[in-house]
Amino acid sequence: MLTIGHCVGNERTEWQIEKAKKIIKKYPLLNEIFQDFTNISFSDISNQNTIFRKCIMDTVESNLYLREIEQKILALKENEKILSSQNSTEQNKNFITKLKSNRPSDYLSVIAELQTAFEFLIVFGKNNWSYEAGKKNEKKPDFRVVFGQREVDMELISVMKGDTRTKIETVFDEVCLRYLCRLAKLKTNFTILIGIDTRSLVGDKSGIRERDSINKLVKGLDDLKLKKMINLGIDLNLDFCEIKKIRNNYKFTIKDLGVFLANHYSNRTSDVNALTRHIKKIKYGFIDSPFEFISIKHEATSQCVAIHPIDFHEKEDYKDPKSLATISNDSYIDQIRRAIKKKGKKGQRKKGNPAIILIETFNEHLQHYDDTDFELLPELVKCIQEEIKVFPNVSGVLLYGYVKFDKMERHLFDGIYIKNENASEALSISIEDLQEYNLMRRVDPQLEINDLIIEKNEETEIQREKINKLINIYPKLVNKDDLILMLKSIYSFLLNDNIDNDLLEKLNKIIKECCIHTDPSGTTPFDSSDCTGVMLMKSGVRNCATYCLFRFLKNDKESNLLFISRMSVDENTLVREAVADNLINLYVIDRMESLRIATQLIQDNQRIKCILIKFINHLASQNDQGFFTLAKFMINKYKQESYIRSEIDPMLSNMLRIVVKKGLCDKDQNYLNFIDAKIDNKEIGSLIKTVIALAITYDDLLNDNKLKNKIIEIFTKIYSSSENPEMYPFSQLLNGLCKNKKSFMPEISPFLEKISTIELKGPDYDNFYILDYLRLFWKENPEFLASIMNKFITTNTINNLVYNLNSILQIIADLITDGKLLPVVVQDLKKSIMHLISFDEPFFKRLYEKQLMKIGIINS
């Protein structure tokens, strides 16, 4: 199933390439490899290179993927496994060429090698293994690993999409590209969704005949006269399967069929007639169409759309194994069989060395391999066992894939290993051998860690029994997810009182080991400038251990403080987040250390700043002078900054709101002095002052009549000390006054005088709030308000006023009809309005006739 849209040829648009260039610059090593995507191949829309495609996508997930690849390449480079002087120039060149290639067999295979090499680095460190990066058709294996005294050769092959599915995608892509070119000159904007019955493709015993299938589908679109159907301007959803059933059951005429289609998909008579005429011209094209449906949706915007990903829908009646539509288990198993034969015959291994064939698969079947109801696994294992018998010098096959299942990531450690029973004893490698060297997850019936998870409100004795069992099996736990479950249970247990010291000592030792743990599947280090909540949904071993660490502060303060200090500068933002979340606990034990770490974390990413707010609020509630230390640090950071609404730091905003609230509501003189010092300081830019003004406009302060004078005093100071005051906080103040039916007209007259000489900014809520206030309280001082309205009109251009003109004319009409204005003031207002509407008098008189009649510009 494809989507085609209005497009100009088969080249990528310039903005897509520029966007990719911008994103790749965030990752210096990838940028160095891809050289700003300067190669002409990246302009071709058929280039689906994974790195390039992720840069164009620019989503949270794609950036996370790019960051992971960057970190893995960097780690491997630093450990001299790739792109190092240890490798030959040709080898490094081959690696880069394959990673940049537009051939899936190149870039997907080298990414698979990278992923696997990184896991070897995690397990074995720098030594005891080698990686032949970028080599092709060599007699050496991809990886050589030392297990104790034994060298084991490992050759990797990636099994991607099945041949059948790849051919179908090739056919679909080619059909789409052809029609994109044909439809490019259409002036109308549209989206097309095409569903193709893959059983209608041309094939024989050898499989799908691509060229014949492409020609058949293109002819089918030609027969339907697709371009003319789009130009009809009708939104259609033509279900050809349904049409064929109707045609077979009833002897419809072409006219009847046209009426049926148009009535079914449109309620307009003109659509019925247009579609009927179209069907008469194409005769029986609808009946004989190879498509399931074609949906045409006309769009109001002119966005350029290319080919969207293909969706496969397998229906109940597609289960015939001979059908070309079936993307079946048989095809997948055949691929595995061919992969084993290919690697077995190549013999890329050293004579006498045990050898394992690594098969990385992207197939979705692997996601469910541990489902006992899934029928593929026994058949797959049997197939692999039969194939490797032919190669007695192969020790076994390890099948794995980088997939997600049950919210957990499955990697090399979670694969399926099939031992070759025909291998000699010298070449034999068992699953226990792989588990011993941490290359595979231990599957031990005694390690049922899920049964040891501490539940909410569980009795203390049951919890203690579970914890003792966890302590016993801890040395056998290597999987990241198991360690995280153990740590979460330990944290729940530590919430209890009266835990004996011997048990605490054992748990403390485990926690410290986990704090310096390198997660088997790796925890991604995020930089401090680019961090979002979605990225941080993963849990890691070290951050879970950090939460537990804070529970031991009373028991082993000195040693644990050193660990906490270390975790506060950890490369992983999840770990630093855990430290920030527990600073209140540290404050109770060591105030100075908690403030030192807070000062350090307050410079971190926005996520951690948001978590730190809890600690900042705690300092304020304790009237701790440390609050002012942190507040001054934030203010100095933004001291000279100009106000931009979208760039307000949430930590700065929260701190200043605390200052304002404690100063005004609690009448704390320290906080009031802090406010006054910042407002009176001419060296401080508009950002700090505006954020203070905004903090005052929260409803809980505006609703308190006792704070009226102080609020006005602070606003007066802010606006008198600013050359170009921001309208936003003032408009928020006026909005609050309107809601509370309070005027404060005498006190805020200086503000109104000043903002009346500032240009309005189009359709902005600031303007609406100001004008709403003036409409509500104009009777309090009509003469003053008339002068304000006059300044509004004379200061602003027609373009600035057009969005607010209705409100302005209504206020002036009320002022004039009230009869309390002096004649000279009324005359000045009328002159200003006459000048205003002179730009397009017919338009204004037609649109604002009632208001202009009330003012006296138009006679009734």
Short mmCIF file of N, CA and C in Angstrom, two decimals, residues 271-385:
data_model
loop_
_atom_site.label_atom_id
_atom_site.label_comp_id
_atom_site.label_asym_id
_atom_site.label_seq_id
_atom_site.Cartn_x
_atom_site.Cartn_y
_atom_site.Cartn_z
N ASP A 271 -20.82 15.81 -8.58
CA ASP A 271 -19.83 14.74 -8.47
C ASP A 271 -20.33 13.48 -9.16
N VAL A 272 -21.61 13.17 -8.97
CA VAL A 272 -22.21 11.99 -9.60
C VAL A 272 -22.07 12.07 -11.11
N ASN A 273 -22.43 13.21 -11.68
CA ASN A 273 -22.38 13.39 -13.14
C ASN A 273 -20.95 13.33 -13.66
N ALA A 274 -20.03 13.98 -12.95
CA ALA A 274 -18.64 13.99 -13.39
C ALA A 274 -18.04 12.60 -13.37
N LEU A 275 -18.31 11.85 -12.31
CA LEU A 275 -17.75 10.51 -12.20
C LEU A 275 -18.38 9.57 -13.22
N THR A 276 -19.66 9.72 -13.47
CA THR A 276 -20.35 8.89 -14.47
C THR A 276 -19.74 9.10 -15.84
N ARG A 277 -19.50 10.36 -16.21
CA ARG A 277 -18.89 10.66 -17.51
C ARG A 277 -17.50 10.05 -17.61
N HIS A 278 -16.76 10.09 -16.50
CA HIS A 278 -15.41 9.54 -16.50
C HIS A 278 -15.44 8.02 -16.71
N ILE A 279 -16.36 7.36 -16.03
CA ILE A 279 -16.44 5.89 -16.13
C ILE A 279 -16.83 5.47 -17.54
N LYS A 280 -17.69 6.25 -18.21
CA LYS A 280 -18.07 5.93 -19.59
C LYS A 280 -16.85 5.91 -20.50
N LYS A 281 -15.89 6.81 -20.23
CA LYS A 281 -14.71 6.91 -21.08
C LYS A 281 -13.74 5.75 -20.85
N ILE A 282 -13.65 5.27 -19.59
CA ILE A 282 -12.66 4.21 -19.32
C ILE A 282 -13.26 2.82 -19.41
N LYS A 283 -14.55 2.74 -19.73
CA LYS A 283 -15.25 1.47 -19.96
C LYS A 283 -15.12 0.55 -18.75
N TYR A 284 -14.47 -0.62 -18.95
CA TYR A 284 -14.47 -1.61 -17.89
C TYR A 284 -13.19 -1.60 -17.05
N GLY A 285 -12.48 -0.49 -17.09
CA GLY A 285 -11.24 -0.39 -16.31
C GLY A 285 -11.46 -0.61 -14.83
N PHE A 286 -12.59 -0.13 -14.33
CA PHE A 286 -12.90 -0.31 -12.91
C PHE A 286 -13.05 -1.79 -12.57
N ILE A 287 -13.67 -2.53 -13.44
CA ILE A 287 -13.97 -3.94 -13.15
C ILE A 287 -12.70 -4.78 -13.20
N ASP A 288 -11.80 -4.48 -14.16
CA ASP A 288 -10.62 -5.31 -14.38
C ASP A 288 -9.38 -4.76 -13.67
N SER A 289 -9.54 -3.82 -12.78
CA SER A 289 -8.40 -3.18 -12.13
C SER A 289 -7.63 -4.17 -11.25
N PRO A 290 -6.28 -4.11 -11.28
CA PRO A 290 -5.47 -4.97 -10.40
C PRO A 290 -5.36 -4.43 -8.97
N PHE A 291 -6.04 -3.32 -8.69
CA PHE A 291 -5.93 -2.68 -7.38
C PHE A 291 -7.07 -3.10 -6.45
N GLU A 292 -6.82 -3.00 -5.17
CA GLU A 292 -7.87 -3.23 -4.18
C GLU A 292 -8.70 -1.97 -4.00
N PHE A 293 -8.03 -0.83 -3.94
CA PHE A 293 -8.74 0.44 -3.82
C PHE A 293 -7.81 1.57 -4.22
N ILE A 294 -8.41 2.71 -4.54
CA ILE A 294 -7.65 3.95 -4.74
C ILE A 294 -8.40 5.05 -4.02
N SER A 295 -7.70 5.72 -3.11
CA SER A 295 -8.31 6.83 -2.37
C SER A 295 -7.65 8.12 -2.83
N ILE A 296 -8.49 9.10 -3.23
CA ILE A 296 -7.97 10.41 -3.65
C ILE A 296 -8.52 11.47 -2.71
N LYS A 297 -7.62 12.18 -2.07
CA LYS A 297 -8.02 13.22 -1.13
C LYS A 297 -7.41 14.53 -1.59
N HIS A 298 -8.26 15.52 -1.89
CA HIS A 298 -7.76 16.82 -2.32
C HIS A 298 -7.41 17.67 -1.10
N GLU A 299 -6.25 18.32 -1.19
CA GLU A 299 -5.73 19.08 -0.06
C GLU A 299 -5.80 20.58 -0.33
N ALA A 300 -5.97 21.35 0.75
CA ALA A 300 -6.01 22.81 0.60
C ALA A 300 -4.60 23.39 0.52
N THR A 301 -3.66 22.72 1.16
CA THR A 301 -2.28 23.23 1.17
C THR A 301 -1.49 22.67 0.00
N SER A 302 -0.32 23.24 -0.20
CA SER A 302 0.50 22.82 -1.34
C SER A 302 1.75 22.10 -0.88
N GLN A 303 1.60 21.16 0.02
CA GLN A 303 2.75 20.43 0.51
C GLN A 303 3.17 19.36 -0.50
N CYS A 304 4.47 19.21 -0.65
CA CYS A 304 5.00 18.22 -1.59
C CYS A 304 5.19 16.90 -0.86
N VAL A 305 4.58 15.86 -1.37
CA VAL A 305 4.62 14.56 -0.72
C VAL A 305 5.30 13.56 -1.65
N ALA A 306 6.17 12.72 -1.09
CA ALA A 306 6.82 11.70 -1.91
C ALA A 306 6.19 10.34 -1.61
N ILE A 307 6.98 9.28 -1.69
CA ILE A 307 6.44 7.94 -1.43
C ILE A 307 6.48 7.67 0.06
N HIS A 308 5.38 7.23 0.60
CA HIS A 308 5.32 6.88 2.01
C HIS A 308 5.65 5.40 2.18
N PRO A 309 5.98 4.95 3.40
CA PRO A 309 6.29 3.54 3.61
C PRO A 309 5.13 2.63 3.19
N ILE A 310 5.49 1.43 2.79
CA ILE A 310 4.51 0.46 2.31
C ILE A 310 3.98 -0.33 3.50
N ASP A 311 2.68 -0.50 3.56
CA ASP A 311 2.05 -1.34 4.58
C ASP A 311 1.57 -2.63 3.92
N PHE A 312 1.86 -3.76 4.56
CA PHE A 312 1.36 -5.03 4.06
C PHE A 312 0.19 -5.47 4.92
N HIS A 313 -0.89 -5.85 4.28
CA HIS A 313 -2.08 -6.33 4.99
C HIS A 313 -2.39 -7.73 4.51
N GLU A 314 -2.20 -8.70 5.38
CA GLU A 314 -2.51 -10.08 5.01
C GLU A 314 -3.93 -10.41 5.45
N LYS A 315 -4.78 -10.76 4.51
CA LYS A 315 -6.17 -11.08 4.81
C LYS A 315 -6.35 -12.60 4.95
N GLU A 316 -7.50 -13.00 5.47
CA GLU A 316 -7.76 -14.41 5.70
C GLU A 316 -7.66 -15.23 4.41
N ASP A 317 -8.14 -14.65 3.31
CA ASP A 317 -8.14 -15.40 2.06
C ASP A 317 -6.79 -15.37 1.36
N TYR A 318 -5.76 -14.85 2.02
CA TYR A 318 -4.43 -14.81 1.42
C TYR A 318 -3.54 -15.96 1.92
N LYS A 319 -4.10 -16.89 2.66
CA LYS A 319 -3.28 -17.90 3.33
C LYS A 319 -2.87 -19.06 2.43
N ASP A 320 -3.24 -19.02 1.18
CA ASP A 320 -2.80 -20.02 0.24
C ASP A 320 -1.28 -19.94 0.11
N PRO A 321 -0.54 -21.01 0.47
CA PRO A 321 0.93 -20.93 0.45
C PRO A 321 1.50 -20.68 -0.93
N LYS A 322 0.75 -20.94 -1.98
CA LYS A 322 1.24 -20.72 -3.33
C LYS A 322 1.05 -19.27 -3.77
N SER A 323 0.29 -18.50 -2.97
CA SER A 323 -0.01 -17.12 -3.34
C SER A 323 1.25 -16.26 -3.25
N LEU A 324 1.43 -15.39 -4.24
CA LEU A 324 2.56 -14.46 -4.22
C LEU A 324 2.39 -13.44 -3.11
N ALA A 325 1.19 -13.29 -2.56
CA ALA A 325 0.95 -12.30 -1.52
C ALA A 325 1.49 -12.75 -0.18
N THR A 326 1.73 -14.03 -0.02
CA THR A 326 2.08 -14.55 1.30
C THR A 326 3.53 -14.27 1.65
N ILE A 327 3.72 -13.45 2.70
CA ILE A 327 5.06 -13.23 3.25
C ILE A 327 5.16 -14.23 4.39
N SER A 328 5.58 -15.44 4.11
CA SER A 328 5.34 -16.56 5.03
C SER A 328 6.58 -16.94 5.82
N ASN A 329 6.33 -17.83 6.79
CA ASN A 329 7.43 -18.39 7.56
C ASN A 329 8.38 -19.16 6.65
N ASP A 330 7.84 -19.79 5.61
CA ASP A 330 8.68 -20.57 4.70
C ASP A 330 9.76 -19.69 4.08
N SER A 331 9.37 -18.48 3.66
CA SER A 331 10.34 -17.57 3.04
C SER A 331 11.44 -17.21 4.03
N TYR A 332 11.06 -16.96 5.27
CA TYR A 332 12.02 -16.58 6.29
C TYR A 332 12.98 -17.73 6.59
N ILE A 333 12.44 -18.92 6.73
CA ILE A 333 13.28 -20.09 7.01
C ILE A 333 14.22 -20.37 5.85
N ASP A 334 13.75 -20.18 4.63
CA ASP A 334 14.61 -20.35 3.45
C ASP A 334 15.79 -19.38 3.50
N GLN A 335 15.54 -18.16 3.93
CA GLN A 335 16.61 -17.18 4.04
C GLN A 335 17.67 -17.63 5.05
N ILE A 336 17.21 -18.13 6.20
CA ILE A 336 18.14 -18.62 7.23
C ILE A 336 18.97 -19.77 6.66
N ARG A 337 18.30 -20.67 5.94
CA ARG A 337 18.99 -21.82 5.35
C ARG A 337 20.07 -21.37 4.37
N ARG A 338 19.73 -20.40 3.52
CA ARG A 338 20.69 -19.91 2.54
C ARG A 338 21.87 -19.20 3.22
N ALA A 339 21.57 -18.47 4.32
CA ALA A 339 22.63 -17.76 5.05
C ALA A 339 23.64 -18.75 5.63
N ILE A 340 23.16 -19.87 6.19
CA ILE A 340 24.06 -20.87 6.78
C ILE A 340 24.91 -21.52 5.69
N LYS A 341 24.28 -21.84 4.56
CA LYS A 341 25.03 -22.44 3.45
C LYS A 341 26.12 -21.50 2.95
N LYS A 342 25.78 -20.22 2.82
CA LYS A 342 26.72 -19.23 2.31
C LYS A 342 27.94 -19.13 3.22
N LYS A 343 27.71 -19.00 4.53
CA LYS A 343 28.83 -18.84 5.46
C LYS A 343 29.57 -20.16 5.68
N GLY A 344 28.83 -21.28 5.63
CA GLY A 344 29.48 -22.59 5.82
C GLY A 344 30.45 -22.91 4.70
N LYS A 345 30.09 -22.56 3.47
CA LYS A 345 30.94 -22.86 2.31
C LYS A 345 32.13 -21.91 2.21
N LYS A 346 31.95 -20.67 2.66
CA LYS A 346 33.04 -19.70 2.55
C LYS A 346 34.24 -20.09 3.39
N GLY A 347 33.99 -20.67 4.54
CA GLY A 347 35.09 -21.09 5.39
C GLY A 347 35.97 -19.96 5.87
N GLN A 348 35.36 -18.83 6.28
CA GLN A 348 36.14 -17.69 6.77
C GLN A 348 36.55 -17.92 8.23
N ARG A 349 37.45 -18.90 8.43
CA ARG A 349 37.85 -19.24 9.79
C ARG A 349 39.22 -19.92 9.76
N LYS A 350 39.84 -19.89 10.90
CA LYS A 350 41.16 -20.50 11.02
C LYS A 350 41.02 -21.99 11.32
N LYS A 351 41.82 -22.77 10.61
CA LYS A 351 41.74 -24.22 10.79
C LYS A 351 42.03 -24.60 12.24
N GLY A 352 41.17 -25.41 12.80
CA GLY A 352 41.33 -25.86 14.19
C GLY A 352 40.63 -24.98 15.20
N ASN A 353 40.16 -23.79 14.77
CA ASN A 353 39.43 -22.91 15.69
C ASN A 353 37.94 -23.27 15.70
N PRO A 354 37.32 -23.30 16.88
CA PRO A 354 35.85 -23.38 16.89
C PRO A 354 35.28 -22.17 16.14
N ALA A 355 34.15 -22.37 15.50
CA ALA A 355 33.57 -21.28 14.69
C ALA A 355 32.06 -21.21 14.90
N ILE A 356 31.58 -19.99 15.05
CA ILE A 356 30.13 -19.76 15.23
C ILE A 356 29.66 -18.82 14.12
N ILE A 357 28.55 -19.18 13.50
CA ILE A 357 27.92 -18.30 12.52
C ILE A 357 26.91 -17.43 13.25
N LEU A 358 27.14 -16.10 13.23
CA LEU A 358 26.20 -15.15 13.83
C LEU A 358 25.22 -14.70 12.75
N ILE A 359 23.94 -14.87 12.99
CA ILE A 359 22.92 -14.43 12.04
C ILE A 359 22.08 -13.35 12.70
N GLU A 360 22.27 -12.11 12.25
CA GLU A 360 21.43 -11.02 12.76
C GLU A 360 20.22 -10.88 11.85
N THR A 361 19.05 -10.90 12.43
CA THR A 361 17.83 -10.86 11.64
C THR A 361 16.98 -9.66 12.01
N PHE A 362 16.39 -9.02 11.03
CA PHE A 362 15.49 -7.90 11.25
C PHE A 362 14.04 -8.39 11.21
N ASN A 363 13.87 -9.70 11.05
CA ASN A 363 12.52 -10.22 10.87
C ASN A 363 11.72 -10.11 12.16
N GLU A 364 10.46 -9.69 12.03
CA GLU A 364 9.62 -9.49 13.22
C GLU A 364 9.30 -10.79 13.94
N HIS A 365 9.53 -11.95 13.28
CA HIS A 365 9.26 -13.23 13.95
C HIS A 365 10.08 -13.36 15.23
N LEU A 366 11.30 -12.84 15.21
CA LEU A 366 12.21 -13.04 16.33
C LEU A 366 11.73 -12.36 17.60
N GLN A 367 10.86 -11.36 17.44
CA GLN A 367 10.38 -10.64 18.63
C GLN A 367 9.62 -11.57 19.56
N HIS A 368 9.08 -12.64 19.02
CA HIS A 368 8.21 -13.50 19.82
C HIS A 368 8.79 -14.90 19.99
N TYR A 369 10.13 -15.00 19.89
CA TYR A 369 10.68 -16.35 19.89
C TYR A 369 10.49 -17.07 21.21
N ASP A 370 10.27 -16.32 22.31
CA ASP A 370 10.10 -17.00 23.59
C ASP A 370 8.63 -17.22 23.93
N ASP A 371 7.77 -17.03 22.95
CA ASP A 371 6.35 -17.30 23.14
C ASP A 371 6.11 -18.79 22.86
N THR A 372 5.68 -19.52 23.88
CA THR A 372 5.54 -20.98 23.72
C THR A 372 4.47 -21.35 22.72
N ASP A 373 3.54 -20.45 22.43
CA ASP A 373 2.49 -20.75 21.47
C ASP A 373 2.91 -20.46 20.04
N PHE A 374 4.09 -19.88 19.87
CA PHE A 374 4.50 -19.48 18.53
C PHE A 374 5.05 -20.69 17.79
N GLU A 375 4.55 -20.95 16.59
CA GLU A 375 4.86 -22.19 15.89
C GLU A 375 6.17 -22.13 15.11
N LEU A 376 6.73 -20.95 14.90
CA LEU A 376 7.90 -20.84 14.05
C LEU A 376 9.15 -21.43 14.70
N LEU A 377 9.33 -21.23 16.00
CA LEU A 377 10.60 -21.55 16.64
C LEU A 377 11.02 -23.01 16.47
N PRO A 378 10.17 -24.02 16.79
CA PRO A 378 10.61 -25.42 16.61
C PRO A 378 11.03 -25.72 15.18
N GLU A 379 10.28 -25.20 14.22
CA GLU A 379 10.59 -25.44 12.82
C GLU A 379 11.91 -24.77 12.44
N LEU A 380 12.13 -23.57 12.96
CA LEU A 380 13.35 -22.82 12.68
C LEU A 380 14.56 -23.53 13.26
N VAL A 381 14.47 -23.97 14.50
CA VAL A 381 15.58 -24.67 15.15
C VAL A 381 15.90 -25.96 14.41
N LYS A 382 14.87 -26.68 14.02
CA LYS A 382 15.06 -27.94 13.28
C LYS A 382 15.79 -27.69 11.96
N CYS A 383 15.39 -26.63 11.26
CA CYS A 383 16.02 -26.26 9.99
C CYS A 383 17.50 -25.96 10.18
N ILE A 384 17.83 -25.17 11.23
CA ILE A 384 19.23 -24.80 11.48
C ILE A 384 20.05 -26.03 11.84
N GLN A 385 19.47 -26.92 12.66
CA GLN A 385 20.18 -28.15 13.04
C GLN A 385 20.52 -29.00 11.82
#
